[in-house]
mmCIF file of C-alpha atoms and ligand atoms in Angstrom:
data_model
loop_
_atom_site.group_PDB
_atom_site.id
_atom_site.type_symbol
_atom_site.label_atom_id
_atom_site.label_comp_id
_atom_site.label_asym_id
_atom_site.label_seq_id
_atom_site.Cartn_x
_atom_site.Cartn_y
_atom_site.Cartn_z
ATOM 1 C CA UNK A 6 68.729 -16.141 106.579
ATOM 2 C CA UNK A 7 70.187 -19.658 106.658
ATOM 3 C CA UNK A 8 73.931 -20.118 106.757
ATOM 4 C CA UNK A 9 75.724 -19.853 103.445
ATOM 5 C CA UNK A 10 77.577 -22.897 102.112
ATOM 6 C CA UNK A 11 81.095 -22.665 100.714
ATOM 7 C CA UNK A 12 82.799 -25.404 98.701
ATOM 8 C CA UNK A 13 86.602 -25.280 98.766
ATOM 9 C CA UNK A 14 88.602 -27.487 96.417
ATOM 10 C CA UNK A 15 92.026 -28.711 97.501
ATOM 11 C CA UNK A 16 90.877 -28.296 101.106
ATOM 12 C CA UNK A 17 92.916 -31.165 102.567
ATOM 13 C CA UNK A 18 96.083 -29.116 103.090
ATOM 14 C CA UNK A 19 97.899 -25.857 102.437
ATOM 15 C CA UNK A 20 95.971 -22.846 101.195
ATOM 16 C CA UNK A 21 92.682 -24.722 100.707
ATOM 17 C CA UNK A 22 92.707 -26.056 104.248
ATOM 18 C CA UNK A 23 93.365 -22.533 105.568
ATOM 19 C CA UNK A 24 90.462 -21.214 103.439
ATOM 20 C CA UNK A 25 88.143 -23.927 104.816
ATOM 21 C CA UNK A 26 89.203 -23.016 108.342
ATOM 22 C CA UNK A 27 88.756 -19.260 107.782
ATOM 23 C CA UNK A 28 85.286 -19.746 106.298
ATOM 24 C CA UNK A 29 84.160 -22.250 108.940
ATOM 25 C CA UNK A 30 85.234 -19.930 111.755
ATOM 26 C CA UNK A 31 83.354 -17.092 110.046
ATOM 27 C CA UNK A 32 80.122 -19.092 110.280
ATOM 28 C CA UNK A 33 79.834 -20.640 106.822
ATOM 29 C CA UNK A 34 78.981 -24.292 106.260
ATOM 30 C CA UNK A 35 81.969 -25.743 104.440
ATOM 31 C CA UNK A 36 82.286 -28.541 101.889
ATOM 32 C CA UNK A 37 85.860 -29.782 101.682
ATOM 33 C CA UNK A 38 86.864 -31.334 98.346
ATOM 34 C CA UNK A 39 90.043 -33.035 97.083
ATOM 35 C CA UNK A 40 91.052 -36.522 95.947
ATOM 36 C CA UNK A 41 92.043 -38.067 99.271
ATOM 37 C CA UNK A 42 88.937 -38.596 101.415
ATOM 38 C CA UNK A 43 91.057 -39.607 104.421
ATOM 39 C CA UNK A 44 93.006 -36.356 104.466
ATOM 40 C CA UNK A 45 89.812 -34.369 103.979
ATOM 41 C CA UNK A 46 88.180 -36.196 106.905
ATOM 42 C CA UNK A 47 91.103 -35.292 109.097
ATOM 43 C CA UNK A 48 90.851 -31.597 108.110
ATOM 44 C CA UNK A 49 87.072 -31.616 108.548
ATOM 45 C CA UNK A 50 87.142 -33.291 111.944
ATOM 46 C CA UNK A 51 89.358 -30.556 113.362
ATOM 47 C CA UNK A 52 86.810 -27.991 112.095
ATOM 48 C CA UNK A 53 83.901 -29.974 113.560
ATOM 49 C CA UNK A 54 85.635 -30.049 116.956
ATOM 50 C CA UNK A 55 85.217 -26.267 116.910
ATOM 51 C CA UNK A 56 81.515 -26.532 116.082
ATOM 52 C CA UNK A 57 81.644 -26.074 112.307
ATOM 53 C CA UNK A 58 79.186 -27.752 109.922
ATOM 54 C CA UNK A 59 81.254 -29.558 107.315
ATOM 55 C CA UNK A 60 80.844 -32.135 104.579
ATOM 56 C CA UNK A 61 83.589 -34.028 102.805
ATOM 57 C CA UNK A 62 83.497 -35.015 99.163
ATOM 58 C CA UNK A 63 86.197 -36.834 97.195
ATOM 59 C CA UNK A 64 86.558 -35.204 93.786
ATOM 60 C CA UNK A 65 89.229 -35.525 91.109
ATOM 61 C CA UNK A 66 89.352 -32.123 89.441
ATOM 62 C CA UNK A 67 90.997 -33.672 86.384
ATOM 63 C CA UNK A 68 87.783 -35.636 85.725
ATOM 64 C CA UNK A 69 84.605 -33.729 84.803
ATOM 65 C CA UNK A 70 82.340 -36.669 85.755
ATOM 66 C CA UNK A 71 83.882 -36.861 89.214
ATOM 67 C CA UNK A 72 83.313 -33.102 89.622
ATOM 68 C CA UNK A 73 79.653 -33.366 88.610
ATOM 69 C CA UNK A 74 79.003 -36.338 90.911
ATOM 70 C CA UNK A 75 80.827 -34.795 93.887
ATOM 71 C CA UNK A 76 79.239 -31.369 93.678
ATOM 72 C CA UNK A 77 75.761 -32.855 93.196
ATOM 73 C CA UNK A 78 76.281 -34.906 96.373
ATOM 74 C CA UNK A 79 77.468 -31.850 98.322
ATOM 75 C CA UNK A 80 74.582 -29.686 97.097
ATOM 76 C CA UNK A 81 72.104 -32.395 98.187
ATOM 77 C CA UNK A 82 73.634 -32.411 101.673
ATOM 78 C CA UNK A 83 73.507 -28.649 102.208
ATOM 79 C CA UNK A 84 70.781 -27.543 99.800
ATOM 80 C CA UNK A 85 72.984 -25.490 97.513
ATOM 81 C CA UNK A 86 76.490 -24.100 97.095
ATOM 82 C CA UNK A 87 76.615 -20.308 97.528
ATOM 83 C CA UNK A 88 80.383 -19.873 97.401
ATOM 84 C CA UNK A 89 82.964 -21.729 95.328
ATOM 85 C CA UNK A 90 86.688 -21.420 95.996
ATOM 86 C CA UNK A 91 88.594 -23.027 93.117
ATOM 87 C CA UNK A 92 91.852 -23.652 94.924
ATOM 88 C CA UNK A 93 93.040 -27.167 93.971
ATOM 89 C CA UNK A 94 96.108 -27.041 91.787
ATOM 90 C CA UNK A 95 99.120 -29.045 90.713
ATOM 91 C CA UNK A 96 102.508 -28.411 89.130
ATOM 92 C CA UNK A 97 104.391 -30.642 86.697
ATOM 93 C CA UNK A 98 107.396 -28.470 85.927
ATOM 94 C CA UNK A 99 109.792 -28.864 83.018
ATOM 95 C CA UNK A 100 111.261 -26.948 80.120
ATOM 96 C CA UNK A 101 108.812 -26.574 77.245
ATOM 97 C CA UNK A 102 111.092 -28.279 74.747
ATOM 98 C CA UNK A 103 110.984 -31.509 76.766
ATOM 99 C CA UNK A 104 107.542 -31.253 78.361
ATOM 100 C CA UNK A 105 105.521 -34.458 78.108
ATOM 101 C CA UNK A 106 101.966 -34.254 76.825
ATOM 102 C CA UNK A 107 100.693 -35.935 79.988
ATOM 103 C CA UNK A 108 102.256 -33.186 82.130
ATOM 104 C CA UNK A 109 100.714 -30.444 80.006
ATOM 105 C CA UNK A 110 97.312 -32.155 80.045
ATOM 106 C CA UNK A 111 97.287 -32.954 83.781
ATOM 107 C CA UNK A 112 98.058 -29.382 84.799
ATOM 108 C CA UNK A 113 95.613 -27.755 82.374
ATOM 109 C CA UNK A 114 92.851 -30.261 83.178
ATOM 110 C CA UNK A 115 93.216 -29.943 86.943
ATOM 111 C CA UNK A 116 93.905 -26.228 87.348
ATOM 112 C CA UNK A 117 91.881 -24.696 84.524
ATOM 113 C CA UNK A 118 89.322 -27.148 83.137
ATOM 114 C CA UNK A 119 88.560 -28.508 86.620
ATOM 115 C CA UNK A 120 87.805 -25.003 87.873
ATOM 116 C CA UNK A 121 85.554 -24.323 84.886
ATOM 117 C CA UNK A 122 83.570 -27.549 85.306
ATOM 118 C CA UNK A 123 83.167 -26.905 89.034
ATOM 119 C CA UNK A 124 81.814 -23.444 88.223
ATOM 120 C CA UNK A 125 79.357 -24.947 85.728
ATOM 121 C CA UNK A 126 78.034 -27.244 88.443
ATOM 122 C CA UNK A 127 77.352 -24.499 90.986
ATOM 123 C CA UNK A 128 76.030 -21.852 88.580
ATOM 124 C CA UNK A 129 72.385 -22.990 88.200
ATOM 125 C CA UNK A 130 71.857 -22.817 91.988
ATOM 126 C CA UNK A 131 73.575 -19.432 92.270
ATOM 127 C CA UNK A 132 71.568 -18.044 89.344
ATOM 128 C CA UNK A 133 68.310 -19.200 90.925
ATOM 129 C CA UNK A 134 69.266 -17.537 94.214
ATOM 130 C CA UNK A 135 70.570 -14.425 92.462
ATOM 131 C CA UNK A 136 73.557 -14.549 94.800
ATOM 132 C CA UNK A 137 76.928 -16.188 94.433
ATOM 133 C CA UNK A 138 80.637 -15.811 95.024
ATOM 134 C CA UNK A 139 83.348 -17.503 92.973
ATOM 135 C CA UNK A 140 87.039 -17.099 93.805
ATOM 136 C CA UNK A 141 89.684 -18.655 91.582
ATOM 137 C CA UNK A 142 93.155 -19.140 93.017
ATOM 138 C CA UNK A 143 95.590 -18.068 90.317
ATOM 139 C CA UNK A 144 99.265 -17.210 90.922
ATOM 140 C CA UNK A 145 101.737 -14.366 90.694
ATOM 141 C CA UNK A 146 103.443 -16.307 87.886
ATOM 142 C CA UNK A 147 100.324 -15.830 85.737
ATOM 143 C CA UNK A 148 101.228 -12.139 85.715
ATOM 144 C CA UNK A 149 105.029 -12.518 85.440
ATOM 145 C CA UNK A 150 105.633 -15.762 83.511
ATOM 146 C CA UNK A 151 108.096 -18.332 84.852
ATOM 147 C CA UNK A 152 110.635 -20.485 82.994
ATOM 148 C CA UNK A 153 110.014 -24.209 83.440
ATOM 149 C CA UNK A 154 106.331 -23.728 84.216
ATOM 150 C CA UNK A 155 104.715 -23.101 80.820
ATOM 151 C CA UNK A 156 101.856 -25.497 81.617
ATOM 152 C CA UNK A 157 101.233 -24.134 85.128
ATOM 153 C CA UNK A 158 101.515 -20.482 84.085
ATOM 154 C CA UNK A 159 99.173 -21.036 81.118
ATOM 155 C CA UNK A 160 96.618 -22.645 83.461
ATOM 156 C CA UNK A 161 96.856 -19.824 85.990
ATOM 157 C CA UNK A 162 96.711 -17.081 83.335
ATOM 158 C CA UNK A 163 93.728 -18.928 81.863
ATOM 159 C CA UNK A 164 92.010 -18.659 85.233
ATOM 160 C CA UNK A 165 92.385 -14.876 85.120
ATOM 161 C CA UNK A 166 90.753 -14.729 81.677
ATOM 162 C CA UNK A 167 88.011 -17.065 82.883
ATOM 163 C CA UNK A 168 87.455 -14.868 85.953
ATOM 164 C CA UNK A 169 87.004 -11.706 83.891
ATOM 165 C CA UNK A 170 84.763 -13.307 81.260
ATOM 166 C CA UNK A 171 82.484 -14.826 83.886
ATOM 167 C CA UNK A 172 82.384 -11.573 85.854
ATOM 168 C CA UNK A 173 80.881 -9.997 82.702
ATOM 169 C CA UNK A 174 78.453 -12.893 82.175
ATOM 170 C CA UNK A 175 77.219 -13.248 85.726
ATOM 171 C CA UNK A 176 77.153 -9.739 87.144
ATOM 172 C CA UNK A 177 73.488 -9.246 86.263
ATOM 173 C CA UNK A 178 72.707 -12.309 88.446
ATOM 174 C CA UNK A 179 74.523 -10.790 91.438
ATOM 175 C CA UNK A 180 77.270 -13.389 91.201
ATOM 176 C CA UNK A 181 80.785 -12.017 91.675
ATOM 177 C CA UNK A 182 83.818 -13.740 90.177
ATOM 178 C CA UNK A 183 87.280 -12.783 91.373
ATOM 179 C CA UNK A 184 90.781 -14.226 91.466
ATOM 180 C CA UNK A 185 93.474 -14.224 94.117
ATOM 181 C CA UNK A 186 97.064 -14.343 92.889
ATOM 182 C CA UNK A 187 99.308 -15.650 95.690
ATOM 183 C CA UNK A 188 103.030 -15.046 95.706
ATOM 184 C CA UNK A 189 105.451 -17.465 97.336
ATOM 185 C CA UNK A 190 103.555 -19.356 100.068
ATOM 186 C CA UNK A 191 104.834 -21.968 102.513
ATOM 187 C CA UNK A 192 102.952 -25.201 101.680
ATOM 188 C CA UNK A 193 103.699 -28.716 100.381
ATOM 189 C CA UNK A 194 103.826 -27.208 96.886
ATOM 190 C CA UNK A 195 106.916 -25.122 97.735
ATOM 191 C CA UNK A 196 108.350 -27.431 100.419
ATOM 192 C CA UNK A 197 110.655 -29.261 98.001
ATOM 193 C CA UNK A 198 112.352 -26.130 96.631
ATOM 194 C CA UNK A 199 116.014 -25.666 97.568
ATOM 195 C CA UNK A 200 116.875 -23.413 100.513
ATOM 196 C CA UNK A 201 118.854 -21.267 98.095
ATOM 197 C CA UNK A 202 115.834 -20.687 95.837
ATOM 198 C CA UNK A 203 113.573 -20.004 98.823
ATOM 199 C CA UNK A 204 116.027 -17.396 100.144
ATOM 200 C CA UNK A 205 116.237 -15.805 96.692
ATOM 201 C CA UNK A 206 112.443 -15.467 96.564
ATOM 202 C CA UNK A 207 112.359 -13.984 100.071
ATOM 203 C CA UNK A 208 115.125 -11.506 99.150
ATOM 204 C CA UNK A 209 113.055 -10.385 96.128
ATOM 205 C CA UNK A 210 109.926 -9.917 98.261
ATOM 206 C CA UNK A 211 109.612 -6.408 99.756
ATOM 207 C CA UNK A 212 107.934 -7.824 102.889
ATOM 208 C CA UNK A 213 110.954 -10.174 103.309
ATOM 209 C CA UNK A 214 109.132 -13.401 104.111
ATOM 210 C CA UNK A 215 107.194 -16.225 102.514
ATOM 211 C CA UNK A 216 103.431 -15.869 102.680
ATOM 212 C CA UNK A 217 101.342 -18.181 104.837
ATOM 213 C CA UNK A 218 98.198 -20.073 103.794
ATOM 214 C CA UNK A 219 96.346 -17.813 106.244
ATOM 215 C CA UNK A 220 97.472 -14.705 104.290
ATOM 216 C CA UNK A 221 95.622 -16.093 101.258
ATOM 217 C CA UNK A 222 92.622 -17.316 103.247
ATOM 218 C CA UNK A 223 92.073 -13.815 104.637
ATOM 219 C CA UNK A 224 91.813 -12.413 101.099
ATOM 220 C CA UNK A 225 89.390 -15.166 100.085
ATOM 221 C CA UNK A 226 87.240 -14.591 103.161
ATOM 222 C CA UNK A 227 86.984 -10.912 102.251
ATOM 223 C CA UNK A 228 86.085 -11.536 98.599
ATOM 224 C CA UNK A 229 83.233 -13.904 99.505
ATOM 225 C CA UNK A 230 81.816 -11.571 102.160
ATOM 226 C CA UNK A 231 78.905 -9.156 101.826
ATOM 227 C CA UNK A 232 81.424 -6.316 102.189
ATOM 228 C CA UNK A 233 82.920 -7.280 98.812
ATOM 229 C CA UNK A 234 79.553 -7.071 97.013
ATOM 230 C CA UNK A 235 80.741 -4.459 94.463
ATOM 231 C CA UNK A 236 84.025 -6.186 93.555
ATOM 232 C CA UNK A 237 84.011 -8.446 90.513
ATOM 233 C CA UNK A 238 86.483 -9.384 87.784
ATOM 234 C CA UNK A 239 89.332 -8.383 90.088
ATOM 235 C CA UNK A 240 92.695 -10.091 90.556
ATOM 236 C CA UNK A 241 93.839 -9.552 94.126
ATOM 237 C CA UNK A 242 97.619 -9.893 94.502
ATOM 238 C CA UNK A 243 98.633 -11.374 97.854
ATOM 239 C CA UNK A 244 102.348 -11.638 97.230
ATOM 240 C CA UNK A 245 104.317 -9.537 99.711
ATOM 241 C CA UNK A 246 105.011 -7.060 96.902
ATOM 242 C CA UNK A 247 107.158 -9.405 94.752
ATOM 243 C CA UNK A 248 105.142 -8.227 91.747
ATOM 244 C CA UNK A 249 103.303 -4.885 91.592
HETATM 245 P P1 LIG B 321 99.196 -28.055 98.020
HETATM 246 O O1 LIG B 321 99.656 -27.885 99.423
HETATM 247 O O2 LIG B 321 99.991 -28.901 97.097
HETATM 248 O O3 LIG B 321 97.672 -28.582 98.062
HETATM 249 C C1 LIG B 321 97.000 -28.867 96.855
HETATM 250 C C2 LIG B 321 95.576 -29.300 97.170
HETATM 251 O O4 LIG B 321 94.922 -29.581 95.928
HETATM 252 C C3 LIG B 321 95.510 -30.559 98.016
HETATM 253 O O5 LIG B 321 94.395 -30.471 98.875
HETATM 254 C C4 LIG B 321 95.290 -31.660 96.976
HETATM 255 O O6 LIG B 321 94.635 -32.762 97.585
HETATM 256 C C5 LIG B 321 94.392 -30.906 95.974
HETATM 257 N N1 LIG B 321 94.435 -31.483 94.625
HETATM 258 C C6 LIG B 321 95.526 -31.666 93.843
HETATM 259 N N2 LIG B 321 95.150 -32.256 92.686
HETATM 260 C C7 LIG B 321 93.816 -32.463 92.762
HETATM 261 C C8 LIG B 321 92.849 -33.058 91.884
HETATM 262 N N3 LIG B 321 93.189 -33.588 90.699
HETATM 263 N N4 LIG B 321 91.561 -33.101 92.290
HETATM 264 C C9 LIG B 321 91.195 -32.601 93.495
HETATM 265 N N5 LIG B 321 92.048 -32.016 94.351
HETATM 266 C C10 LIG B 321 93.347 -31.956 93.984
HETATM 267 O O7 LIG B 321 99.062 -26.641 97.269
HETATM 268 P P2 LIG B 321 98.944 -25.152 97.848
HETATM 269 O O8 LIG B 321 100.305 -24.567 97.869
HETATM 270 O O9 LIG B 321 98.071 -25.105 99.031
HETATM 271 O O10 LIG B 321 98.219 -24.458 96.599
HETATM 272 C C11 LIG B 321 96.831 -24.203 96.536
HETATM 273 C C12 LIG B 321 96.562 -23.386 95.291
HETATM 274 O O11 LIG B 321 97.310 -22.165 95.355
HETATM 275 C C13 LIG B 321 96.985 -24.075 94.007
HETATM 276 O O12 LIG B 321 96.064 -23.815 92.981
HETATM 277 C C14 LIG B 321 98.314 -23.431 93.686
HETATM 278 O O13 LIG B 321 98.589 -23.472 92.316
HETATM 279 C C15 LIG B 321 98.073 -22.019 94.181
HETATM 280 N N6 LIG B 321 99.297 -21.280 94.464
HETATM 281 C C16 LIG B 321 100.185 -21.742 95.404
HETATM 282 C C17 LIG B 321 101.343 -20.991 95.643
HETATM 283 C C18 LIG B 321 102.374 -21.430 96.647
HETATM 284 O O14 LIG B 321 103.439 -20.793 96.704
HETATM 285 N N7 LIG B 321 102.125 -22.456 97.445
HETATM 286 C C19 LIG B 321 101.576 -19.817 94.925
HETATM 287 C C20 LIG B 321 100.646 -19.382 93.996
HETATM 288 C C21 LIG B 321 99.502 -20.127 93.777
HETATM 289 P P3 LIG B 321 94.746 -34.277 96.994
HETATM 290 O O15 LIG B 321 96.186 -34.470 96.629
HETATM 291 O O16 LIG B 321 94.260 -35.162 98.115
HETATM 292 O O17 LIG B 321 93.828 -34.319 95.834
#
């Protein structure tokens, strides 16, 4: 059997970069997608140094035409996409009463609509092969709610609904659809939070630390593996126990 190809969105840094690394070192061919081609190239070249087969594609997840063009290009390079990790995400926090329309739209378009349109692009190939793995990166806040993040939480809760609906639709084609819900993870996304808030989150976490991108990548690697063949429609919490 030829190597399987995984496409990871938001692969230039943080959790996505760790997912790309985990999948490349497990023998998958990896397509790295995000907006900044330069940053993707840098991530990909460190994988190639270790012998991985990679391809870089600049995609703006907030733009359905960019998604279609980018994924078509990647599928041409590697034949087809067997695994999709919808990881790219953004926050534009603010209280609902003052939230600007552009901040609502950007977050929903990138996190939720972008994931859906990426799935639509890879589905025909997966259906033909009667094999596929889709993992959507949600968040613990989708399960708990969070003040000041109505847009982000709605997008991440939407991903859980999308995951379950598609698991129903695609199971008969041997395509699994799961979500991972990370807790508080040390990346650029959380870098700007105050030390006080970070300590508060750590204190509330039974495992008494922030998660690492590698903690999330390990869960993704499992869900896309053959060992996870009978798991679909599941939301896997990787949150140090902050929400059970
Ligand atoms: P990050 O360090 O901010 O990285 C975000 C990635 O997404 C980057 O590669 C970025 O690259 C890409 N991206 C952003 N907007 C994009 C767009 N419009 N089109 C294409 N790519 C885009 O974030 P992270 O912490 O690794 O988070 C990864 C995922 O985990 C996100 O979905 C996030 O919501 C989720 N999550 C994170 C945490 C946490 O504590 N860190 C917790 C729960 C869930 P470009 O800027 O070059 O496009």
